[in-house]
CSV table of C-alpha atoms and ligand atoms in Angstrom, one decimal:
chain,number,residue,atom,x,y,z
A,1,MET,CA,-14.7,1.6,-0.8
A,2,ASN,CA,-16.6,1.0,-4.0
A,3,VAL,CA,-17.7,-2.7,-4.1
A,4,THR,CA,-19.2,-4.4,-7.1
A,5,VAL,CA,-20.0,-8.0,-7.9
A,6,SER,CA,-19.3,-9.7,-11.3
A,7,LYS,CA,-19.2,-13.2,-12.8
A,8,ALA,CA,-15.9,-12.6,-14.6
A,9,PRO,CA,-13.1,-10.1,-13.7
A,10,LYS,CA,-13.0,-6.8,-15.5
A,11,THR,CA,-10.2,-5.4,-13.4
A,12,THR,CA,-6.6,-6.5,-14.4
A,13,THR,CA,-5.2,-7.0,-10.8
A,14,HIS,CA,-6.6,-10.3,-9.5
A,15,ILE,CA,-6.4,-11.7,-6.0
A,16,LEU,CA,-6.6,-15.5,-6.1
A,17,PHE,CA,-6.9,-17.8,-3.2
A,18,VAL,CA,-4.9,-21.0,-3.5
A,19,ASP,CA,-4.3,-23.9,-1.2
A,20,THR,CA,-1.2,-26.0,-1.1
A,21,ASN,CA,-2.5,-28.4,-3.8
A,22,GLU,CA,-3.4,-25.6,-6.3
A,23,ALA,CA,-0.1,-23.9,-5.7
A,24,ILE,CA,1.8,-26.8,-7.3
A,25,ASN,CA,1.2,-25.1,-10.7
A,26,ILE,CA,2.7,-21.8,-9.4
A,27,ALA,CA,6.5,-21.4,-9.6
A,28,ASP,CA,8.1,-20.7,-6.3
A,29,PHE,CA,4.9,-20.5,-4.3
A,30,GLU,CA,3.8,-23.2,-2.0
A,31,GLY,CA,0.4,-21.7,-1.0
A,32,LYS,CA,1.2,-21.9,2.7
A,33,LYS,CA,-1.4,-20.2,4.9
A,34,GLU,CA,-1.1,-16.4,5.2
A,35,THR,CA,1.5,-16.1,2.5
A,36,VAL,CA,1.2,-13.9,-0.6
A,37,ALA,CA,3.0,-13.9,-3.9
A,38,VAL,CA,2.8,-11.7,-7.0
A,39,ARG,CA,3.1,-13.0,-10.6
A,40,TYR,CA,2.5,-11.3,-13.9
A,41,GLU,CA,0.7,-12.8,-16.9
A,42,GLY,CA,0.3,-10.6,-19.9
A,43,ASP,CA,-1.4,-7.4,-18.8
A,44,LYS,CA,-2.6,-9.1,-15.6
A,45,THR,CA,-1.2,-8.9,-12.1
A,46,LEU,CA,-1.9,-12.0,-10.2
A,47,ILE,CA,-1.7,-11.8,-6.4
A,48,TYR,CA,-1.9,-15.2,-4.9
A,49,ALA,CA,-3.2,-15.6,-1.4
A,50,GLY,CA,-2.2,-18.8,0.4
A,51,MET,CA,-4.8,-20.8,2.2
A,52,GLY,CA,-2.6,-23.6,3.4
A,53,ASP,CA,-4.3,-27.0,3.6
A,54,LYS,CA,-7.9,-26.5,2.5
A,55,ARG,CA,-9.3,-28.9,5.0
A,56,SER,CA,-8.0,-26.9,7.9
A,57,CYS,CA,-8.4,-23.5,6.3
A,58,SER,CA,-10.6,-21.3,8.4
A,59,LEU,CA,-12.6,-18.1,7.8
A,60,SER,CA,-10.1,-16.3,9.9
A,61,ILE,CA,-7.2,-17.5,7.7
A,62,ILE,CA,-9.1,-16.2,4.6
A,63,ARG,CA,-9.8,-12.9,6.2
A,64,GLY,CA,-6.2,-12.4,7.2
A,65,VAL,CA,-4.6,-13.4,3.9
A,66,ALA,CA,-7.1,-11.3,2.0
A,67,ALA,CA,-6.0,-8.3,4.1
A,68,LYS,CA,-2.4,-9.1,3.3
A,69,ALA,CA,-3.2,-9.4,-0.4
A,70,VAL,CA,-4.9,-6.0,-0.6
A,71,LYS,CA,-2.0,-4.4,1.1
A,72,THR,CA,0.3,-5.9,-1.5
A,73,ALA,CA,-2.0,-4.5,-4.2
A,74,ALA,CA,-2.0,-1.0,-2.6
A,75,GLY,CA,1.8,-1.3,-2.3
A,76,LEU,CA,1.9,-1.8,-6.1
A,77,LYS,CA,-0.2,1.3,-6.4
A,78,ARG,CA,-3.3,-0.5,-7.7
A,79,THR,CA,-6.5,1.3,-6.9
A,80,LYS,CA,-8.8,-1.5,-8.1
A,81,VAL,CA,-8.7,-5.3,-7.5
A,82,ALA,CA,-10.8,-8.2,-8.5
A,83,LEU,CA,-11.3,-10.6,-5.6
A,84,LEU,CA,-11.8,-14.1,-6.9
A,85,GLU,CA,-13.8,-15.9,-4.3
A,86,PRO,CA,-12.2,-18.8,-2.5
A,87,THR,CA,-14.0,-22.0,-1.9
A,88,LEU,CA,-14.0,-24.1,1.2
A,89,PRO,CA,-15.2,-27.7,1.6
A,90,GLU,CA,-18.4,-26.3,3.1
A,91,GLY,CA,-19.2,-24.8,-0.2
A,92,ASP,CA,-21.3,-21.9,1.1
A,93,ASP,CA,-20.7,-18.2,0.7
A,94,THR,CA,-19.1,-17.6,4.1
A,95,ALA,CA,-15.7,-17.8,2.5
A,96,THR,CA,-16.6,-15.2,0.0
A,97,ARG,CA,-17.9,-13.0,2.9
A,98,ALA,CA,-14.7,-13.5,4.9
A,99,CYS,CA,-12.4,-12.6,2.0
A,100,LEU,CA,-14.4,-9.4,1.3
A,101,GLU,CA,-14.3,-8.5,5.0
A,102,GLY,CA,-10.6,-9.1,5.1
A,103,ALA,CA,-10.0,-7.0,2.0
A,104,ILE,CA,-11.9,-4.0,3.3
A,105,LEU,CA,-10.7,-4.2,6.9
A,106,GLY,CA,-7.2,-4.8,5.7
A,107,SER,CA,-7.1,-1.7,3.5
A,108,TYR,CA,-7.7,0.7,6.4
A,109,ILE,CA,-5.1,3.5,6.7
A,110,PHE,CA,-5.0,6.3,9.3
A,111,ASP,CA,-3.1,9.1,7.5
A,112,LYS,CA,-5.0,12.1,8.6
A,113,TYR,CA,-1.9,13.7,10.1
A,114,ARG,CA,0.6,12.7,7.5
A,115,SER,CA,1.7,15.2,4.9
A,116,GLU,CA,2.4,12.4,2.5
A,117,LYS,CA,-0.8,10.3,2.0
A,118,SER,CA,-0.6,6.5,1.5
A,119,ASP,CA,-1.7,4.8,-1.7
A,120,ARG,CA,-5.2,3.5,-1.2
A,121,LEU,CA,-7.3,0.9,-2.7
A,122,LYS,CA,-10.5,2.4,-4.0
A,123,SER,CA,-12.6,-0.4,-5.5
A,124,ILE,CA,-13.1,-4.1,-5.1
A,125,GLU,CA,-14.8,-6.2,-7.7
A,126,VAL,CA,-16.0,-9.4,-6.1
A,127,VAL,CA,-15.9,-12.2,-8.6
A,128,SER,CA,-18.5,-14.6,-7.3
A,129,THR,CA,-21.3,-17.0,-8.3
A,130,ARG,CA,-22.7,-17.0,-4.9
A,131,MET,CA,-22.8,-13.5,-3.6
A,132,LYS,CA,-25.4,-10.9,-4.5
A,133,ARG,CA,-24.5,-7.2,-5.0
A,134,THR,CA,-26.7,-6.1,-2.1
A,135,GLU,CA,-25.1,-8.6,0.2
A,136,ALA,CA,-21.6,-7.5,-0.8
A,137,GLN,CA,-22.5,-3.9,-0.2
A,138,ALA,CA,-24.0,-4.7,3.2
A,139,ILE,CA,-20.8,-6.4,4.2
A,140,ALA,CA,-18.8,-3.4,2.9
A,141,GLN,CA,-21.0,-0.9,4.9
A,142,VAL,CA,-20.4,-2.7,8.2
A,143,CYS,CA,-16.7,-2.9,7.5
A,144,GLU,CA,-16.6,0.8,6.7
A,145,CYS,CA,-18.2,1.4,10.1
A,146,VAL,CA,-15.3,-0.5,11.6
A,147,GLY,CA,-13.0,2.0,9.8
A,148,TYR,CA,-15.1,4.9,11.2
A,149,VAL,CA,-14.5,3.6,14.7
A,150,ARG,CA,-10.8,3.1,14.1
A,151,ASP,CA,-10.6,6.8,13.0
A,152,LEU,CA,-12.4,7.9,16.1
A,153,VAL,CA,-10.1,5.9,18.4
A,154,ASN,CA,-6.9,6.8,16.6
A,155,ASP,CA,-7.6,10.6,16.5
A,156,ASN,CA,-6.4,13.1,19.1
A,157,ALA,CA,-8.0,13.3,22.6
A,158,SER,CA,-8.4,17.0,22.1
A,159,VAL,CA,-10.4,16.4,18.9
A,160,VAL,CA,-12.5,13.4,19.9
A,161,ASN,CA,-13.8,14.9,23.2
A,162,PRO,CA,-17.3,14.3,24.7
A,163,GLN,CA,-18.7,17.1,22.6
A,164,TYR,CA,-17.3,15.5,19.4
A,165,LEU,CA,-18.9,12.2,20.3
A,166,ALA,CA,-22.2,14.0,20.9
A,167,LYS,CA,-21.9,15.7,17.5
A,168,GLU,CA,-21.3,12.4,15.8
A,169,ALA,CA,-24.5,11.0,17.4
A,170,ARG,CA,-26.5,14.0,16.3
A,171,LYS,CA,-25.1,13.5,12.7
A,172,LEU,CA,-26.5,10.0,12.8
A,173,SER,CA,-29.9,11.1,13.8
A,174,ARG,CA,-29.9,13.7,11.0
A,175,SER,CA,-29.0,11.0,8.5
A,176,SER,CA,-31.9,8.7,9.3
A,177,LYS,CA,-35.5,9.0,10.4
A,178,ARG,CA,-35.2,5.7,12.3
A,179,ILE,CA,-32.8,7.1,14.9
A,180,ALA,CA,-33.5,9.7,17.6
A,181,THR,CA,-30.8,11.2,19.8
A,182,THR,CA,-30.9,12.7,23.3
A,183,ILE,CA,-27.9,14.4,24.8
A,184,LEU,CA,-27.6,15.4,28.4
A,185,ASP,CA,-25.0,18.1,29.0
A,186,GLU,CA,-23.0,18.7,32.2
A,187,LYS,CA,-25.8,20.9,33.7
A,188,GLU,CA,-28.5,18.3,33.1
A,189,LEU,CA,-26.3,15.5,34.4
A,190,ARG,CA,-25.8,17.4,37.7
A,191,ASP,CA,-29.4,18.5,37.9
A,192,LYS,CA,-30.7,15.0,37.3
A,193,GLY,CA,-28.3,13.5,39.8
A,194,LEU,CA,-25.8,11.6,37.6
A,195,GLY,CA,-23.2,12.3,40.3
A,196,LEU,CA,-20.7,9.7,39.3
A,197,LEU,CA,-20.4,10.6,35.6
A,198,SER,CA,-20.4,14.3,36.7
A,199,ALA,CA,-17.5,13.6,39.1
A,200,VAL,CA,-15.4,11.8,36.6
A,201,GLY,CA,-15.7,14.7,34.1
A,202,GLN,CA,-15.6,17.7,36.5
A,203,GLY,CA,-11.8,18.4,36.2
A,204,SER,CA,-11.9,19.0,32.4
A,205,PRO,CA,-12.5,21.9,30.1
A,206,TYR,CA,-14.3,19.3,28.0
A,207,PRO,CA,-17.4,18.6,30.1
A,208,PRO,CA,-19.2,15.2,30.2
A,209,ARG,CA,-22.1,14.1,28.1
A,210,LEU,CA,-24.6,11.3,28.2
A,211,ILE,CA,-25.6,10.4,24.7
A,212,ILE,CA,-28.6,8.2,23.9
A,213,MET,CA,-29.5,7.0,20.4
A,214,GLU,CA,-32.7,5.2,19.8
A,215,TYR,CA,-32.9,3.1,16.7
A,216,ARG,CA,-36.4,1.8,15.9
A,217,GLY,CA,-36.4,-0.6,13.1
A,218,ASN,CA,-39.4,-2.7,14.2
A,219,ALA,CA,-42.3,-0.8,15.8
A,220,ARG,CA,-44.3,-4.0,16.4
A,221,ASN,CA,-41.7,-5.7,18.4
A,222,LYS,CA,-41.4,-4.8,22.1
A,223,GLU,CA,-37.9,-6.2,22.4
A,224,THR,CA,-35.2,-3.5,22.6
A,225,SER,CA,-31.6,-4.3,23.1
A,226,ALA,CA,-29.3,-1.7,24.6
A,227,ILE,CA,-25.6,-1.3,23.9
A,228,VAL,CA,-23.5,1.0,26.2
A,229,GLY,CA,-20.0,2.2,25.5
A,230,LYS,CA,-17.4,3.7,27.9
A,231,GLY,CA,-16.4,7.0,26.4
A,232,ILE,CA,-13.5,8.3,28.4
A,233,THR,CA,-11.9,10.5,25.8
A,234,PHE,CA,-8.7,10.7,27.7
A,235,ASP,CA,-7.9,8.8,30.9
A,236,SER,CA,-5.1,10.5,32.7
A,237,GLY,CA,-6.0,8.5,35.8
A,238,GLY,CA,-7.0,11.8,37.5
A,239,GLN,CA,-5.4,12.5,40.9
A,240,ASP,CA,-4.2,8.9,40.8
A,241,LEU,CA,-2.3,9.9,37.8
A,242,LYS,CA,-1.2,7.2,35.4
A,243,ALA,CA,2.6,6.5,35.1
A,244,ARG,CA,4.8,6.8,32.0
A,245,GLY,CA,4.3,3.7,29.9
A,246,HIS,CA,0.6,3.6,30.8
A,247,ILE,CA,-0.7,7.0,29.9
A,248,GLU,CA,0.4,7.4,26.3
A,249,THR,CA,-2.4,5.5,24.6
A,250,MET,CA,-5.2,6.7,26.9
A,251,ARG,CA,-7.0,8.7,24.1
A,252,THR,CA,-8.2,5.2,23.1
A,253,ASP,CA,-10.2,4.8,26.4
A,254,MET,CA,-13.4,5.7,24.4
A,255,ALA,CA,-13.1,2.6,22.1
A,256,GLY,CA,-16.3,1.2,23.7
A,257,ALA,CA,-18.1,4.4,22.8
A,258,GLY,CA,-16.6,4.3,19.4
A,259,ALA,CA,-17.9,0.8,18.9
A,260,VAL,CA,-21.4,1.9,19.9
A,261,LEU,CA,-21.4,4.8,17.5
A,262,GLY,CA,-20.1,2.4,14.8
A,263,ILE,CA,-22.8,-0.1,15.4
A,264,MET,CA,-25.5,2.6,15.4
A,265,LYS,CA,-24.1,3.9,12.2
A,266,ALA,CA,-24.3,0.4,10.6
A,267,LEU,CA,-27.9,0.2,11.8
A,268,THR,CA,-28.8,3.5,10.1
A,269,LEU,CA,-27.1,2.4,6.9
A,270,LEU,CA,-28.6,-1.1,6.7
A,271,GLN,CA,-31.9,-0.4,8.4
A,272,PRO,CA,-32.5,-3.9,9.8
A,273,SER,CA,-35.8,-4.6,11.6
A,274,VAL,CA,-34.6,-4.6,15.2
A,275,ASN,CA,-34.8,-2.0,18.0
A,276,VAL,CA,-31.5,-0.9,19.6
A,277,ILE,CA,-30.7,1.8,22.0
A,278,GLY,CA,-27.1,3.0,21.9
A,279,VAL,CA,-25.7,4.8,24.9
A,280,VAL,CA,-22.4,6.6,25.1
A,281,THR,CA,-21.1,7.7,28.5
A,282,ALA,CA,-18.6,10.4,27.7
A,283,ALA,CA,-16.1,12.2,30.0
A,284,HIS,CA,-12.5,13.3,30.1
A,285,ASN,CA,-10.8,12.0,33.2
A,286,ALA,CA,-8.5,15.0,33.7
A,287,ILE,CA,-6.1,15.9,36.5
A,288,ASP,CA,-6.8,19.4,37.8
A,289,GLY,CA,-7.6,21.3,40.9
A,290,THR,CA,-11.3,20.8,40.2
A,291,SER,CA,-11.0,17.1,39.6
A,292,TYR,CA,-12.6,14.6,42.0
A,293,PHE,CA,-10.3,13.3,44.7
A,294,PRO,CA,-9.5,9.9,46.1
A,295,GLY,CA,-11.4,9.4,49.3
A,296,ASP,CA,-14.4,11.5,48.2
A,297,ILE,CA,-17.9,10.0,48.3
A,298,TYR,CA,-20.3,10.7,45.5
A,299,ARG,CA,-23.9,9.8,45.0
A,300,ALA,CA,-24.9,7.8,41.9
A,301,TYR,CA,-28.0,8.3,39.8
A,302,ASN,CA,-29.7,5.3,41.5
A,303,GLY,CA,-29.1,6.8,44.9
A,304,LYS,CA,-26.2,4.6,46.0
A,305,THR,CA,-23.2,6.3,47.5
A,306,VAL,CA,-19.7,5.4,46.2
A,307,GLU,CA,-16.4,6.0,47.9
A,308,ILE,CA,-13.8,6.9,45.3
A,309,ALA,CA,-10.9,4.6,46.3
A,310,ASN,CA,-9.1,5.3,43.1
A,311,THR,CA,-9.8,8.1,40.5
A,312,ASP,CA,-8.3,5.8,37.8
A,313,ALA,CA,-11.2,3.4,38.2
A,314,GLU,CA,-13.4,6.0,36.4
A,315,GLY,CA,-14.9,3.9,33.6
A,316,ARG,CA,-17.1,1.9,35.9
A,317,LEU,CA,-18.4,5.2,37.5
A,318,ALA,CA,-19.3,6.6,34.1
A,319,LEU,CA,-20.9,3.3,33.1
A,320,ALA,CA,-22.9,3.0,36.4
A,321,ASP,CA,-24.8,6.2,36.0
A,322,ALA,CA,-25.4,5.5,32.3
A,323,LEU,CA,-26.8,2.1,33.1
A,324,SER,CA,-29.1,3.3,35.8
A,325,TYR,CA,-30.4,6.1,33.7
A,326,LEU,CA,-30.9,3.8,30.7
A,327,GLN,CA,-32.9,1.2,32.7
A,328,LYS,CA,-35.1,3.8,34.5
A,329,HIS,CA,-36.1,5.7,31.4
A,330,TYR,CA,-35.8,3.3,28.4
A,331,LYS,CA,-36.6,-0.1,29.9
A,332,PRO,CA,-34.4,-2.3,27.5
A,333,SER,CA,-34.9,-6.0,27.5
A,334,LYS,CA,-31.1,-6.7,27.6
A,335,ILE,CA,-27.9,-4.8,27.9
A,336,ILE,CA,-24.4,-5.3,26.4
A,337,ASP,CA,-21.7,-2.9,27.5
A,338,LEU,CA,-18.4,-2.4,25.8
A,339,ALA,CA,-15.5,-0.9,27.8
A,340,THR,CA,-11.8,-0.6,27.9
A,341,LEU,CA,-12.2,-1.2,31.6
A,342,THR,CA,-9.1,-2.9,33.0
A,343,GLY,CA,-5.4,-3.4,32.3
A,344,GLY,CA,-5.9,-6.8,34.0
A,345,VAL,CA,-7.7,-8.2,30.9
A,346,LEU,CA,-4.4,-7.9,29.0
A,347,SER,CA,-2.7,-10.1,31.7
A,348,ALA,CA,-5.6,-12.6,31.5
A,349,LEU,CA,-6.3,-12.9,27.8
A,350,GLY,CA,-3.7,-10.8,25.9
A,351,SER,CA,-4.5,-8.6,23.0
A,352,THR,CA,-6.4,-11.0,20.8
A,353,VAL,CA,-9.3,-12.1,23.1
A,354,ALA,CA,-11.8,-9.9,25.0
A,355,ALA,CA,-13.4,-10.9,28.3
A,356,VAL,CA,-17.1,-11.4,28.6
A,357,ILE,CA,-18.8,-11.4,32.0
A,358,SER,CA,-22.5,-12.0,32.2
A,359,ASN,CA,-25.4,-12.8,34.4
A,360,SER,CA,-27.0,-14.8,31.5
A,361,ASP,CA,-25.5,-18.1,30.2
A,362,ALA,CA,-27.6,-17.7,27.0
A,363,LEU,CA,-26.4,-14.2,26.3
A,364,ALA,CA,-22.7,-15.1,27.0
A,365,ASP,CA,-22.9,-18.3,24.9
A,366,SER,CA,-24.5,-16.5,21.9
A,367,LEU,CA,-21.9,-13.7,22.0
A,368,PHE,CA,-19.1,-16.2,22.2
A,369,ALA,CA,-20.5,-18.1,19.2
A,370,VAL,CA,-20.8,-14.9,17.1
A,371,GLY,CA,-17.2,-13.9,18.1
A,372,GLU,CA,-15.9,-17.2,16.8
A,373,ARG,CA,-17.5,-16.5,13.4
A,374,THR,CA,-16.5,-12.8,13.1
A,375,GLY,CA,-13.0,-13.4,14.5
A,376,GLU,CA,-13.6,-11.1,17.5
A,377,ARG,CA,-13.0,-13.7,20.1
A,378,LEU,CA,-14.4,-13.7,23.6
A,379,TRP,CA,-13.7,-15.8,26.7
A,380,ARG,CA,-16.0,-15.8,29.7
A,381,LEU,CA,-14.8,-15.0,33.2
A,382,PRO,CA,-16.9,-15.8,36.3
A,383,LEU,CA,-18.4,-13.3,38.7
A,384,TYR,CA,-19.0,-14.7,42.2
A,385,GLU,CA,-20.3,-13.3,45.5
A,386,GLU,CA,-16.8,-12.8,46.9
A,387,HIS,CA,-16.1,-10.4,44.1
A,388,SER,CA,-19.1,-8.3,44.9
A,389,ASP,CA,-18.3,-8.5,48.6
A,390,SER,CA,-14.9,-7.0,48.0
A,391,LEU,CA,-16.6,-3.7,47.0
A,392,LYS,CA,-17.9,-3.0,50.5
A,393,SER,CA,-17.0,0.4,51.8
A,394,GLU,CA,-16.6,1.6,55.4
A,395,PHE,CA,-18.3,4.9,54.8
A,396,ALA,CA,-20.4,4.5,51.7
A,397,ASP,CA,-22.6,1.9,50.1
A,398,LEU,CA,-19.8,0.8,47.7
A,399,ARG,CA,-16.2,1.5,46.8
A,400,ASN,CA,-15.1,1.8,43.2
A,401,THR,CA,-12.2,-0.7,43.6
A,402,SER,CA,-12.0,-4.0,45.4
A,403,THR,CA,-10.2,-4.6,48.7
A,404,PHE,CA,-8.4,-7.5,47.1
A,405,LYS,CA,-4.6,-7.3,46.7
A,406,ARG,CA,-3.6,-4.9,44.0
A,407,GLY,CA,-4.3,-6.5,40.6
A,408,HIS,CA,-6.1,-9.5,41.9
A,409,ALA,CA,-9.1,-10.3,39.7
A,410,SER,CA,-9.3,-6.7,38.6
A,411,THR,CA,-11.3,-7.4,35.5
A,412,ILE,CA,-13.9,-9.4,37.5
A,413,THR,CA,-14.2,-6.9,40.3
A,414,ALA,CA,-14.7,-4.1,37.8
A,415,ALA,CA,-17.6,-6.0,36.4
A,416,ALA,CA,-18.9,-6.7,39.9
A,417,PHE,CA,-19.1,-2.9,40.4
A,418,ILE,CA,-21.1,-2.5,37.2
A,419,LYS,CA,-23.4,-5.4,38.2
A,420,GLU,CA,-24.5,-3.3,41.2
A,421,PHE,CA,-26.2,-1.0,38.7
A,422,ILE,CA,-27.9,-3.8,36.7
A,423,GLY,CA,-31.4,-4.8,37.6
A,424,ASP,CA,-33.1,-8.0,36.8
A,425,LEU,CA,-32.3,-8.4,33.0
A,426,PRO,CA,-29.8,-10.2,30.9
A,427,TRP,CA,-26.5,-8.3,30.8
A,428,ALA,CA,-23.1,-8.9,29.3
A,429,HIS,CA,-20.0,-6.8,29.9
A,430,LEU,CA,-17.2,-6.9,27.3
A,431,ASP,CA,-13.8,-5.8,28.6
A,432,ILE,CA,-12.1,-4.7,25.4
A,433,ALA,CA,-9.1,-3.0,27.0
A,434,GLY,CA,-6.7,-5.6,25.4
A,435,THR,CA,-8.4,-5.9,22.0
A,436,ALA,CA,-9.4,-2.4,21.1
A,437,PHE,CA,-5.9,-1.1,20.5
A,438,ASN,CA,-3.1,-3.1,18.9
A,439,GLN,CA,0.3,-1.9,20.1
A,440,GLY,CA,2.0,-4.7,18.1
A,441,GLU,CA,2.3,-5.2,14.4
A,442,ALA,CA,-0.7,-5.6,12.1
A,443,ARG,CA,-2.2,-9.1,12.2
A,444,GLY,CA,-4.2,-9.9,9.1
A,445,GLU,CA,-7.3,-7.7,9.0
A,446,ILE,CA,-6.4,-6.2,12.4
A,447,PRO,CA,-4.2,-3.1,11.9
A,448,LYS,CA,-1.7,-1.6,14.2
A,449,ASN,CA,-3.3,0.8,16.7
A,450,ALA,CA,-7.2,1.1,16.8
A,451,THR,CA,-8.8,-2.2,15.7
A,452,GLY,CA,-12.6,-1.4,15.8
A,453,PHE,CA,-13.1,-4.5,18.0
A,454,GLY,CA,-16.7,-5.3,18.8
A,455,VAL,CA,-18.5,-3.6,15.9
A,456,ARG,CA,-19.0,-6.7,13.7
A,457,LEU,CA,-19.4,-8.9,16.7
A,458,VAL,CA,-22.2,-6.9,18.4
A,459,TYR,CA,-23.8,-5.9,15.1
A,460,GLU,CA,-24.0,-9.6,14.0
A,461,TYR,CA,-25.3,-10.5,17.4
A,462,LEU,CA,-28.1,-7.9,17.3
A,463,VAL,CA,-29.1,-8.3,13.7
A,464,GLY,CA,-28.5,-12.0,13.5
A,465,SER,CA,-27.8,-13.1,10.0
A,466,GLY,CA,-29.0,-16.7,10.2
A,467,ARG,CA,-25.6,-17.8,9.0
B,1,LIG,N1,-8.7,2.8,31.1
B,1,LIG,C1,-8.1,2.0,32.1
B,1,LIG,C2,-7.9,0.6,31.6
B,1,LIG,C3,-7.0,0.3,30.5
B,1,LIG,C4,-5.7,-0.1,30.7
B,1,LIG,C5,-7.4,0.5,29.2
B,1,LIG,C6,-4.9,-0.4,29.7
B,1,LIG,C7,-6.6,0.2,28.1
B,1,LIG,C8,-5.3,-0.3,28.4
B,1,LIG,C9,-9.0,2.0,33.3
B,1,LIG,O1,-9.7,3.2,33.5
B,1,LIG,C10,-8.1,1.9,34.5
B,1,LIG,O2,-7.3,2.7,34.7
B,1,LIG,N2,-8.3,0.7,35.2
B,1,LIG,C11,-7.4,0.4,36.3
B,1,LIG,C12,-8.4,0.1,37.5
B,1,LIG,C13,-7.7,0.0,38.8
B,1,LIG,C14,-7.3,1.4,39.3
B,1,LIG,C15,-8.5,-0.7,39.8
B,1,LIG,C16,-6.6,-0.8,36.0
B,1,LIG,O3,-7.1,-1.7,35.3
B,1,LIG,O4,-5.4,-0.8,36.4
B,2,LIG,ZN1,-8.6,4.7,34.5
B,3,LIG,ZN1,-10.2,4.2,31.8
C-alpha cells in the first residue's frame, strides 16, 4: 500500500468520518456506528463512515468502520482514496492512527489461488493536520506485516512447511544487518538433544526446524526480550488423529510462528532501538508409521523425560525444547510465547479474546493494556499449583496432558506444562487458538480466515510508542 499525507485531498474518492450529529446534513444517513454510505458530489465520491455518538466512539469503532469504508471503495473499483482524519474529544492523533490502521488492515485480500483477482486499493492519502509522513508510513509498515502473517497462515500446509518458515527467516536476515538468523535442522536437533521437537516432527517428510532470529537495535542495552512462536505447519493430531470438523483448519497451527516472523519483519523495517530474539519452533505433526506414539517417553532438551499421553498435545512439546534452548544459549530477560495451543481457549474466551497466562503481574498487565489499545484483546487466566500437579506421570518426570477430566482447564494445564521449561524470568504465554483464525464473517479490520493476531500487540509492547 502506498501511503501519503497531505493537508487537502488530491484524490477524488474521500472517506469521511461522521458522528450522528454531523450526519444530520447527509440525506438518508444517520451516522450510526459502523455504518457506511456512498454519495456523489460533482466529480467526487464521498464515502461516509459512521462513528455513532462521538462521546462513546472508540478507536476500535474507527478502525472497524474505516475497514468497511475501504472495502466499499474497492467494491467501487477505486484504487486510491483520501482518508479524512476523524476527530475524537481527546483531540490527539490516535484516531488518525486507528483510521489508517483500519484502512490498511481492512483492505487485505487473499486471492493467491483465485483465477479472477479481486479489485484492490493501491494507495491511501491521509488528510491530516496532526500526522507526519514518517509516522503514517511506520503504521503502514506494521500493518503490512500483519498482511504478511495472514498470507503465511492462509497458505497451504504443503507450501508453508518448516523449511519455508526457515527460508522466510533467512530472507529477513539478508534484508537487514541488524538481524542474524540461526537455523537448526533435524540432524542438529537430534544431536543436540531437542528430543521433544524432534519427536513431534519425526513422522513427516517435512522435517522440523528451530529458527532463531536475533534483532539487535541497541548494543548498549543489555535487555533482550524473546518472542517464541508455535510453528506446527499442519497439526493432524498424529496417532491421536483429529476428527472431521477439527482437522480442516490445522494448516493455521503455525499462526504463533507467523506472528513472530511478522514482528521480526516489522523490526527490520522500522529499526527501533530495542533488542529482540524471535524463535520459531517448527514441525509438521503428521500421522505415519514413523510418527511418535502415545505412551512413548521422550527426553527434552533440559533433560526432563516426558510421557506422551496424547500426540495431539504437540505444541507444548515443540515449545518446551525451544524455550529451554533459548534460555540456555541466549539468556533473554523476558519471554512472550504465542501459540495456537488449545481448543479450550475458544470455549473460555471465544474468537475475539486471547488468553494470557503469566508468572509476572507486571508483564500480564502491560500486555493487557496494549491489547486494549490495539484492539487485540487479552484476558488473564490463573495458573495454580494444582494445575502443575496434574502433569505428574507414573513413568516419566512429566506427562504432556493433565490427569484432569477431559477438557477441564485445558488452556491452563497446557500453560502449566510450558512453565516447567521456564526458569526464573518474566514469562507470558498467549493462547491465540481462538483469535488467530476467524471462521466467521469479517469483523471490521479482522478478515475472515487468518487474522494476524498478536503482531501489532506484541510489536507495540516491545517497542513502546509512548502513546
Ligand atoms: N492445535 C491444537 C489446538 C487448536 C484447536 C488450535 C483449535 C486451533 C483451533 C492443539 O495442538 C491441540 O490439539 N490441543 C488439544 C490438546 C489436548 C489433546 C490436551 C486440545 O486443545 O484439544
Ligand atoms: Zn494438536
Ligand atoms: Zn497444535
